[in-house]
Amino acid sequence: MAKNEDLFKKVVSHAKEYGFIFPSSEIYDGLGAVYDYGPYGSLMKNNIKEYWWKSMVQMHENIVGIDAAIFMHPTTWKASGHVDAFNDPLIDNKDTKRRYRADVLLEDYVAKMEDKVQKDIQKARKRFGEAFDEEKFVTTTPHIVENRARQAAIMKRMAASLDANDLADVKALIEELEIADPDTGSRNWTEVRQFNLMFGTKLGSVADGSTDLYLRPETAQGIFVNFLNVQKSARMKLPFGIAQIGKAVRNEIVARQFIFRMREFEQMEMQFFIRPNTELGENGWFDKWRKTRLKWHLNLGMGEENYRYHDHDKLAHYANAATDIEFRFPFGFKELEGIHSRTDFDLSAHEKFSGKKIQYFDPETNQSYTPYVVETSIGLDRMFLAVFSHSLVDEQLPDGTVRTVLRLPAILAPVKVAVLPLLKKDGLPEKAHEIVRMLKYDFNTVYDEKDAIGRRYRRQDVIGTPICVTVDHETLEDGCVTIRHRDSMEQERVSIESLRDIIAREVDMRYALARLEEE
Ligand code: GAP
């Protein structure tokens, strides 16, 4: 099995075994692409939300939050374009009866071609060492130039066919490339057809008098329809943003990557309303949010090399610029967050469909107009997976043993401190409980007295607790404890009075938020 596949399996099993993520309704054999968060998972998820919310809302005077409902008037989805265009092209394999997204089959094919290129680059780097010039290598090595050109041609043809809704050509392309069912190798495909991803339901108790509804496939529309309510009630002046964290649901066709692509998930979205024509260019709002959001990610310290921008060539009908921030997941670089310049598409569409004027009166120019929008949209669960999969490592120790440790960014760790009495007697548990009582107002703190101290440290390592505090006999005499740091495993003796400050330095979100303000 490939190394990355192994890692991904380990991520899924670790998440379940240690109370982070469980398959939904597991006693009934689960439900496809739906998951529940356990004791540590829900704590960590809340920490991610807090980091996002504080950085977006609390730290920006001109951004406010809302919490809109999942049910919305059905015309919302006509106006937004979701009824007509929120489709994925699907294809079934007649032998295996498995369903795939036709575009994903093609993208995976191209990704495999690129894997070969990357392998050649690695080999060449090893061969040439310091002198290796990657740019020159990829632009002058004939088979790589040819491979990349073919990749581009495949993607271009797919994009053109999808744009023109020429689904027969999408199928023809799959056949020409001899793409087979990834699980069985069968090439017995059905035609490609469009499939709307929205879940429908009904409002009202009587079938006749009920209204057909959709469950929201994105949180953004709850912000657009509330634009005037928020702007007026909170007396906001352009430019300003509205942020929201909430559930969204999509009937995803391909949902086989754990919490990467779920049918019920959470989004953290912010719509930033601006004057028309201030979005593009070097000092435009699109570029500003693109940079601000990447900084938010890098601030977690998970390595610059694990992120990259992917600027879209093919834009959605409502956008005049779009970028994904991609992260290196165990299965390769994939979209983690999207930044979209959505022009005035959404507000204008809601104005047209509702018949209500949705405009902003600009006191500086004495004009009314429809604001433009730059959106930042990140999946909370996808962010969880990025952090969790990056942090899980098996570490070889000098004594030859292997330690499994979850090196979570300390501000996101579910438990911040574990207080451990060295022995279960001699007044040590009482002293340890006293320390828990002192710390629990500021930090999520646990107490553990079972098993040898080494095993207790390891128990905290697998859930990512950054700091363990050990109480021993000397503590009763000198008022000092031993602090053990998760990543370095280094230990230091500190006074109980200084504990709160020392821990806060490492785990308190305020320091991480302050770093975001630095130039
Ligand atoms: N309002 C814009 C919007 O919804 P999107 O690219 O469809 O744009 C934004 O979604 C983000 O939501 C993605 O970058 C991803 O992180 C997350 N996301 C989308 N579909 C998801 C799914 N099925 N499961 C988990 N996260 C998802």
mmCIF file with all atom_site columns, N, CA and C in Angstrom, residues 445-500:
data_model
loop_
_atom_site.group_PDB
_atom_site.id
_atom_site.type_symbol
_atom_site.label_atom_id
_atom_site.label_alt_id
_atom_site.label_comp_id
_atom_site.label_asym_id
_atom_site.label_entity_id
_atom_site.label_seq_id
_atom_site.pdbx_PDB_ins_code
_atom_site.Cartn_x
_atom_site.Cartn_y
_atom_site.Cartn_z
_atom_site.occupancy
_atom_site.B_iso_or_equiv
_atom_site.pdbx_formal_charge
_atom_site.auth_seq_id
_atom_site.auth_comp_id
_atom_site.auth_asym_id
_atom_site.auth_atom_id
_atom_site.pdbx_PDB_model_num
ATOM 1   N N  . THR A 1 445 ? -8.562 21.537 31.232 1.00 0.00 ? 445 THR A N  1
ATOM 2   C CA . THR A 1 445 ? -7.565 20.810 32.021 1.00 0.00 ? 445 THR A CA 1
ATOM 3   C C  . THR A 1 445 ? -8.112 19.445 32.422 1.00 0.00 ? 445 THR A C  1
ATOM 4   N N  . VAL A 1 446 ? -7.284 18.401 32.356 1.00 0.00 ? 446 VAL A N  1
ATOM 5   C CA . VAL A 1 446 ? -7.742 17.090 32.829 1.00 0.00 ? 446 VAL A CA 1
ATOM 6   C C  . VAL A 1 446 ? -6.820 16.577 33.937 1.00 0.00 ? 446 VAL A C  1
ATOM 7   N N  . TYR A 1 447 ? -7.358 15.645 34.690 1.00 0.00 ? 447 TYR A N  1
ATOM 8   C CA . TYR A 1 447 ? -6.618 15.017 35.784 1.00 0.00 ? 447 TYR A CA 1
ATOM 9   C C  . TYR A 1 447 ? -6.488 13.541 35.450 1.00 0.00 ? 447 TYR A C  1
ATOM 10  N N  . ASP A 1 448 ? -5.292 12.953 35.664 1.00 0.00 ? 448 ASP A N  1
ATOM 11  C CA . ASP A 1 448 ? -5.130 11.513 35.385 1.00 0.00 ? 448 ASP A CA 1
ATOM 12  C C  . ASP A 1 448 ? -4.151 10.931 36.385 1.00 0.00 ? 448 ASP A C  1
ATOM 13  N N  . GLU A 1 449 ? -4.592 9.872  37.086 1.00 0.00 ? 449 GLU A N  1
ATOM 14  C CA . GLU A 1 449 ? -3.692 9.269  38.082 1.00 0.00 ? 449 GLU A CA 1
ATOM 15  C C  . GLU A 1 449 ? -3.428 7.801  37.783 1.00 0.00 ? 449 GLU A C  1
ATOM 16  N N  . LYS A 1 450 ? -4.039 7.263  36.721 1.00 0.00 ? 450 LYS A N  1
ATOM 17  C CA . LYS A 1 450 ? -3.943 5.818  36.469 1.00 0.00 ? 450 LYS A CA 1
ATOM 18  C C  . LYS A 1 450 ? -2.686 5.485  35.661 1.00 0.00 ? 450 LYS A C  1
ATOM 19  N N  . ASP A 1 451 ? -2.035 4.376  36.010 1.00 0.00 ? 451 ASP A N  1
ATOM 20  C CA . ASP A 1 451 ? -0.853 3.844  35.297 1.00 0.00 ? 451 ASP A CA 1
ATOM 21  C C  . ASP A 1 451 ? 0.426  4.648  35.587 1.00 0.00 ? 451 ASP A C  1
ATOM 22  N N  . ALA A 1 452 ? 1.519  4.063  35.081 1.00 0.00 ? 452 ALA A N  1
ATOM 23  C CA . ALA A 1 452 ? 2.832  4.703  35.282 1.00 0.00 ? 452 ALA A CA 1
ATOM 24  C C  . ALA A 1 452 ? 2.855  6.041  34.540 1.00 0.00 ? 452 ALA A C  1
ATOM 25  N N  . ILE A 1 453 ? 3.730  6.942  35.001 1.00 0.00 ? 453 ILE A N  1
ATOM 26  C CA . ILE A 1 453 ? 3.739  8.304  34.455 1.00 0.00 ? 453 ILE A CA 1
ATOM 27  C C  . ILE A 1 453 ? 4.030  8.312  32.945 1.00 0.00 ? 453 ILE A C  1
ATOM 28  N N  . GLY A 1 454 ? 4.941  7.410  32.512 1.00 0.00 ? 454 GLY A N  1
ATOM 29  C CA . GLY A 1 454 ? 5.283  7.356  31.079 1.00 0.00 ? 454 GLY A CA 1
ATOM 30  C C  . GLY A 1 454 ? 4.053  7.046  30.230 1.00 0.00 ? 454 GLY A C  1
ATOM 31  N N  . ARG A 1 455 ? 3.250  6.102  30.688 1.00 0.00 ? 455 ARG A N  1
ATOM 32  C CA . ARG A 1 455 ? 2.036  5.741  29.931 1.00 0.00 ? 455 ARG A CA 1
ATOM 33  C C  . ARG A 1 455 ? 1.054  6.903  29.908 1.00 0.00 ? 455 ARG A C  1
ATOM 34  N N  . ARG A 1 456 ? 1.007  7.612  31.022 1.00 0.00 ? 456 ARG A N  1
ATOM 35  C CA . ARG A 1 456 ? 0.083  8.763  31.063 1.00 0.00 ? 456 ARG A CA 1
ATOM 36  C C  . ARG A 1 456 ? 0.531  9.852  30.091 1.00 0.00 ? 456 ARG A C  1
ATOM 37  N N  . TYR A 1 457 ? 1.843  10.066 30.001 1.00 0.00 ? 457 TYR A N  1
ATOM 38  C CA . TYR A 1 457 ? 2.344  11.053 29.019 1.00 0.00 ? 457 TYR A CA 1
ATOM 39  C C  . TYR A 1 457 ? 1.903  10.638 27.614 1.00 0.00 ? 457 TYR A C  1
ATOM 40  N N  . ARG A 1 458 ? 2.073  9.336  27.304 1.00 0.00 ? 458 ARG A N  1
ATOM 41  C CA . ARG A 1 458 ? 1.730  8.860  25.957 1.00 0.00 ? 458 ARG A CA 1
ATOM 42  C C  . ARG A 1 458 ? 0.235  9.020  25.669 1.00 0.00 ? 458 ARG A C  1
ATOM 43  N N  . ARG A 1 459 ? -0.577 8.822  26.707 1.00 0.00 ? 459 ARG A N  1
ATOM 44  C CA . ARG A 1 459 ? -2.039 8.995  26.522 1.00 0.00 ? 459 ARG A CA 1
ATOM 45  C C  . ARG A 1 459 ? -2.374 10.430 26.129 1.00 0.00 ? 459 ARG A C  1
ATOM 46  N N  . GLN A 1 460 ? -1.611 11.365 26.698 1.00 0.00 ? 460 GLN A N  1
ATOM 47  C CA . GLN A 1 460 ? -1.841 12.768 26.345 1.00 0.00 ? 460 GLN A CA 1
ATOM 48  C C  . GLN A 1 460 ? -1.255 13.075 24.960 1.00 0.00 ? 460 GLN A C  1
ATOM 49  N N  . ASP A 1 461 ? -0.126 12.413 24.629 1.00 0.00 ? 461 ASP A N  1
ATOM 50  C CA . ASP A 1 461 ? 0.488  12.644 23.308 1.00 0.00 ? 461 ASP A CA 1
ATOM 51  C C  . ASP A 1 461 ? -0.489 12.295 22.179 1.00 0.00 ? 461 ASP A C  1
ATOM 52  N N  . VAL A 1 462 ? -1.225 11.196 22.332 1.00 0.00 ? 462 VAL A N  1
ATOM 53  C CA . VAL A 1 462 ? -2.085 10.763 21.212 1.00 0.00 ? 462 VAL A CA 1
ATOM 54  C C  . VAL A 1 462 ? -3.308 11.662 21.036 1.00 0.00 ? 462 VAL A C  1
ATOM 55  N N  . ILE A 1 463 ? -3.639 12.467 22.036 1.00 0.00 ? 463 ILE A N  1
ATOM 56  C CA . ILE A 1 463 ? -4.734 13.427 21.829 1.00 0.00 ? 463 ILE A CA 1
ATOM 57  C C  . ILE A 1 463 ? -4.195 14.863 21.669 1.00 0.00 ? 463 ILE A C  1
ATOM 58  N N  . GLY A 1 464 ? -2.871 14.992 21.697 1.00 0.00 ? 464 GLY A N  1
ATOM 59  C CA . GLY A 1 464 ? -2.265 16.276 21.346 1.00 0.00 ? 464 GLY A CA 1
ATOM 60  C C  . GLY A 1 464 ? -2.177 17.289 22.476 1.00 0.00 ? 464 GLY A C  1
ATOM 61  N N  . THR A 1 465 ? -2.223 16.833 23.733 1.00 0.00 ? 465 THR A N  1
ATOM 62  C CA . THR A 1 465 ? -2.144 17.787 24.862 1.00 0.00 ? 465 THR A CA 1
ATOM 63  C C  . THR A 1 465 ? -0.753 18.425 24.922 1.00 0.00 ? 465 THR A C  1
ATOM 64  N N  . PRO A 1 466 ? -0.657 19.748 24.804 1.00 0.00 ? 466 PRO A N  1
ATOM 65  C CA . PRO A 1 466 ? 0.678  20.357 24.696 1.00 0.00 ? 466 PRO A CA 1
ATOM 66  C C  . PRO A 1 466 ? 1.497  20.300 25.988 1.00 0.00 ? 466 PRO A C  1
ATOM 67  N N  . ILE A 1 467 ? 0.800  20.298 27.147 1.00 0.00 ? 467 ILE A N  1
ATOM 68  C CA . ILE A 1 467 ? 1.562  20.398 28.399 1.00 0.00 ? 467 ILE A CA 1
ATOM 69  C C  . ILE A 1 467 ? 1.047  19.418 29.443 1.00 0.00 ? 467 ILE A C  1
ATOM 70  N N  . CYS A 1 468 ? 1.986  18.686 30.067 1.00 0.00 ? 468 CYS A N  1
ATOM 71  C CA . CYS A 1 468 ? 1.634  17.857 31.231 1.00 0.00 ? 468 CYS A CA 1
ATOM 72  C C  . CYS A 1 468 ? 2.320  18.452 32.457 1.00 0.00 ? 468 CYS A C  1
ATOM 73  N N  . VAL A 1 469 ? 1.607  18.441 33.561 1.00 0.00 ? 469 VAL A N  1
ATOM 74  C CA . VAL A 1 469 ? 2.147  18.981 34.820 1.00 0.00 ? 469 VAL A CA 1
ATOM 75  C C  . VAL A 1 469 ? 2.199  17.826 35.820 1.00 0.00 ? 469 VAL A C  1
ATOM 76  N N  . THR A 1 470 ? 3.387  17.510 36.307 1.00 0.00 ? 470 THR A N  1
ATOM 77  C CA . THR A 1 470 ? 3.511  16.392 37.239 1.00 0.00 ? 470 THR A CA 1
ATOM 78  C C  . THR A 1 470 ? 3.767  16.897 38.669 1.00 0.00 ? 470 THR A C  1
ATOM 79  N N  . VAL A 1 471 ? 2.980  16.318 39.582 1.00 0.00 ? 471 VAL A N  1
ATOM 80  C CA . VAL A 1 471 ? 3.085  16.686 41.007 1.00 0.00 ? 471 VAL A CA 1
ATOM 81  C C  . VAL A 1 471 ? 3.815  15.551 41.722 1.00 0.00 ? 471 VAL A C  1
ATOM 82  N N  . ASP A 1 472 ? 4.919  15.876 42.415 1.00 0.00 ? 472 ASP A N  1
ATOM 83  C CA . ASP A 1 472 ? 5.640  14.821 43.143 1.00 0.00 ? 472 ASP A CA 1
ATOM 84  C C  . ASP A 1 472 ? 5.805  15.217 44.609 1.00 0.00 ? 472 ASP A C  1
ATOM 85  N N  . HIS A 1 473 ? 6.561  14.403 45.347 1.00 0.00 ? 473 HIS A N  1
ATOM 86  C CA . HIS A 1 473 ? 6.686  14.681 46.789 1.00 0.00 ? 473 HIS A CA 1
ATOM 87  C C  . HIS A 1 473 ? 7.307  16.046 47.057 1.00 0.00 ? 473 HIS A C  1
ATOM 88  N N  . GLU A 1 474 ? 8.275  16.418 46.214 1.00 0.00 ? 474 GLU A N  1
ATOM 89  C CA . GLU A 1 474 ? 8.931  17.727 46.425 1.00 0.00 ? 474 GLU A CA 1
ATOM 90  C C  . GLU A 1 474 ? 7.956  18.892 46.276 1.00 0.00 ? 474 GLU A C  1
ATOM 91  N N  . THR A 1 475 ? 6.932  18.667 45.440 1.00 0.00 ? 475 THR A N  1
ATOM 92  C CA . THR A 1 475 ? 5.938  19.738 45.222 1.00 0.00 ? 475 THR A CA 1
ATOM 93  C C  . THR A 1 475 ? 5.358  20.197 46.561 1.00 0.00 ? 475 THR A C  1
ATOM 94  N N  . LEU A 1 476 ? 5.122  19.201 47.446 1.00 0.00 ? 476 LEU A N  1
ATOM 95  C CA . LEU A 1 476 ? 4.510  19.537 48.736 1.00 0.00 ? 476 LEU A CA 1
ATOM 96  C C  . LEU A 1 476 ? 5.441  20.405 49.576 1.00 0.00 ? 476 LEU A C  1
ATOM 97  N N  . GLU A 1 477 ? 6.745  20.246 49.334 1.00 0.00 ? 477 GLU A N  1
ATOM 98  C CA . GLU A 1 477 ? 7.728  21.011 50.103 1.00 0.00 ? 477 GLU A CA 1
ATOM 99  C C  . GLU A 1 477 ? 8.022  22.386 49.488 1.00 0.00 ? 477 GLU A C  1
ATOM 100 N N  . ASP A 1 478 ? 8.283  22.365 48.121 1.00 0.00 ? 478 ASP A N  1
ATOM 101 C CA . ASP A 1 478 ? 8.794  23.618 47.516 1.00 0.00 ? 478 ASP A CA 1
ATOM 102 C C  . ASP A 1 478 ? 7.784  24.347 46.627 1.00 0.00 ? 478 ASP A C  1
ATOM 103 N N  . GLY A 1 479 ? 6.564  23.799 46.486 1.00 0.00 ? 479 GLY A N  1
ATOM 104 C CA . GLY A 1 479 ? 5.541  24.479 45.671 1.00 0.00 ? 479 GLY A CA 1
ATOM 105 C C  . GLY A 1 479 ? 5.905  24.512 44.190 1.00 0.00 ? 479 GLY A C  1
ATOM 106 N N  . CYS A 1 480 ? 6.751  23.558 43.755 1.00 0.00 ? 480 CYS A N  1
ATOM 107 C CA . CYS A 1 480 ? 7.108  23.513 42.325 1.00 0.00 ? 480 CYS A CA 1
ATOM 108 C C  . CYS A 1 480 ? 6.616  22.215 41.689 1.00 0.00 ? 480 CYS A C  1
ATOM 109 N N  . VAL A 1 481 ? 6.393  22.238 40.381 1.00 0.00 ? 481 VAL A N  1
ATOM 110 C CA . VAL A 1 481 ? 5.941  21.051 39.644 1.00 0.00 ? 481 VAL A CA 1
ATOM 111 C C  . VAL A 1 481 ? 6.841  20.869 38.421 1.00 0.00 ? 481 VAL A C  1
ATOM 112 N N  . THR A 1 482 ? 6.726  19.684 37.804 1.00 0.00 ? 482 THR A N  1
ATOM 113 C CA . THR A 1 482 ? 7.488  19.464 36.565 1.00 0.00 ? 482 THR A CA 1
ATOM 114 C C  . THR A 1 482 ? 6.545  19.655 35.382 1.00 0.00 ? 482 THR A C  1
ATOM 115 N N  . ILE A 1 483 ? 6.976  20.492 34.442 1.00 0.00 ? 483 ILE A N  1
ATOM 116 C CA . ILE A 1 483 ? 6.203  20.656 33.209 1.00 0.00 ? 483 ILE A CA 1
ATOM 117 C C  . ILE A 1 483 ? 6.878  19.829 32.140 1.00 0.00 ? 483 ILE A C  1
ATOM 118 N N  . ARG A 1 484 ? 6.086  19.056 31.390 1.00 0.00 ? 484 ARG A N  1
ATOM 119 C CA . ARG A 1 484 ? 6.649  18.273 30.285 1.00 0.00 ? 484 ARG A CA 1
ATOM 120 C C  . ARG A 1 484 ? 5.995  18.751 28.998 1.00 0.00 ? 484 ARG A C  1
ATOM 121 N N  . HIS A 1 485 ? 6.844  19.161 28.023 1.00 0.00 ? 485 HIS A N  1
ATOM 122 C CA . HIS A 1 485 ? 6.334  19.692 26.755 1.00 0.00 ? 485 HIS A CA 1
ATOM 123 C C  . HIS A 1 485 ? 6.141  18.550 25.756 1.00 0.00 ? 485 HIS A C  1
ATOM 124 N N  . ARG A 1 486 ? 4.990  18.552 25.085 1.00 0.00 ? 486 ARG A N  1
ATOM 125 C CA . ARG A 1 486 ? 4.626  17.449 24.189 1.00 0.00 ? 486 ARG A CA 1
ATOM 126 C C  . ARG A 1 486 ? 5.639  17.211 23.068 1.00 0.00 ? 486 ARG A C  1
ATOM 127 N N  . ASP A 1 487 ? 6.026  18.269 22.357 1.00 0.00 ? 487 ASP A N  1
ATOM 128 C CA . ASP A 1 487 ? 6.820  18.059 21.146 1.00 0.00 ? 487 ASP A CA 1
ATOM 129 C C  . ASP A 1 487 ? 8.288  17.740 21.436 1.00 0.00 ? 487 ASP A C  1
ATOM 130 N N  . SER A 1 488 ? 8.884  18.506 22.359 1.00 0.00 ? 488 SER A N  1
ATOM 131 C CA . SER A 1 488 ? 10.307 18.284 22.643 1.00 0.00 ? 488 SER A CA 1
ATOM 132 C C  . SER A 1 488 ? 10.482 17.205 23.719 1.00 0.00 ? 488 SER A C  1
ATOM 133 N N  . MET A 1 489 ? 9.433  16.907 24.456 1.00 0.00 ? 489 MET A N  1
ATOM 134 C CA . MET A 1 489 ? 9.447  16.006 25.614 1.00 0.00 ? 489 MET A CA 1
ATOM 135 C C  . MET A 1 489 ? 10.384 16.532 26.712 1.00 0.00 ? 489 MET A C  1
ATOM 136 N N  . GLU A 1 490 ? 10.790 17.806 26.557 1.00 0.00 ? 490 GLU A N  1
ATOM 137 C CA . GLU A 1 490 ? 11.660 18.392 27.568 1.00 0.00 ? 490 GLU A CA 1
ATOM 138 C C  . GLU A 1 490 ? 10.870 18.662 28.841 1.00 0.00 ? 490 GLU A C  1
ATOM 139 N N  . GLN A 1 491 ? 11.583 18.599 29.966 1.00 0.00 ? 491 GLN A N  1
ATOM 140 C CA . GLN A 1 491 ? 10.920 18.833 31.237 1.00 0.00 ? 491 GLN A CA 1
ATOM 141 C C  . GLN A 1 491 ? 11.598 19.996 31.948 1.00 0.00 ? 491 GLN A C  1
ATOM 142 N N  . GLU A 1 492 ? 10.788 20.768 32.667 1.00 0.00 ? 492 GLU A N  1
ATOM 143 C CA . GLU A 1 492 ? 11.383 21.860 33.446 1.00 0.00 ? 492 GLU A CA 1
ATOM 144 C C  . GLU A 1 492 ? 10.625 21.983 34.765 1.00 0.00 ? 492 GLU A C  1
ATOM 145 N N  . ARG A 1 493 ? 11.347 22.485 35.758 1.00 0.00 ? 493 ARG A N  1
ATOM 146 C CA . ARG A 1 493 ? 10.749 22.652 37.082 1.00 0.00 ? 493 ARG A CA 1
ATOM 147 C C  . ARG A 1 493 ? 10.299 24.102 37.213 1.00 0.00 ? 493 ARG A C  1
ATOM 148 N N  . VAL A 1 494 ? 9.023  24.298 37.534 1.00 0.00 ? 494 VAL A N  1
ATOM 149 C CA . VAL A 1 494 ? 8.532  25.682 37.653 1.00 0.00 ? 494 VAL A CA 1
ATOM 150 C C  . VAL A 1 494 ? 7.637  25.797 38.894 1.00 0.00 ? 494 VAL A C  1
ATOM 151 N N  . SER A 1 495 ? 7.450  27.013 39.358 1.00 0.00 ? 495 SER A N  1
ATOM 152 C CA . SER A 1 495 ? 6.609  27.186 40.550 1.00 0.00 ? 495 SER A CA 1
ATOM 153 C C  . SER A 1 495 ? 5.134  27.130 40.153 1.00 0.00 ? 495 SER A C  1
ATOM 154 N N  . ILE A 1 496 ? 4.306  26.683 41.083 1.00 0.00 ? 496 ILE A N  1
ATOM 155 C CA . ILE A 1 496 ? 2.870  26.578 40.792 1.00 0.00 ? 496 ILE A CA 1
ATOM 156 C C  . ILE A 1 496 ? 2.300  27.959 40.442 1.00 0.00 ? 496 ILE A C  1
ATOM 157 N N  . GLU A 1 497 ? 2.798  29.001 41.133 1.00 0.00 ? 497 GLU A N  1
ATOM 158 C CA . GLU A 1 497 ? 2.255  30.350 40.838 1.00 0.00 ? 497 GLU A CA 1
ATOM 159 C C  . GLU A 1 497 ? 2.500  30.774 39.392 1.00 0.00 ? 497 GLU A C  1
ATOM 160 N N  . SER A 1 498 ? 3.636  30.300 38.831 1.00 0.00 ? 498 SER A N  1
ATOM 161 C CA . SER A 1 498 ? 3.954  30.776 37.466 1.00 0.00 ? 498 SER A CA 1
ATOM 162 C C  . SER A 1 498 ? 3.256  29.938 36.385 1.00 0.00 ? 498 SER A C  1
ATOM 163 N N  . LEU A 1 499 ? 2.597  28.844 36.808 1.00 0.00 ? 499 LEU A N  1
ATOM 164 C CA . LEU A 1 499 ? 2.035  27.901 35.831 1.00 0.00 ? 499 LEU A CA 1
ATOM 165 C C  . LEU A 1 499 ? 1.105  28.560 34.814 1.00 0.00 ? 499 LEU A C  1
ATOM 166 N N  . ARG A 1 500 ? 0.158  29.348 35.340 1.00 0.00 ? 500 ARG A N  1
ATOM 167 C CA . ARG A 1 500 ? -0.860 29.896 34.446 1.00 0.00 ? 500 ARG A CA 1
ATOM 168 C C  . ARG A 1 500 ? -0.224 30.724 33.316 1.00 0.00 ? 500 ARG A C  1
#
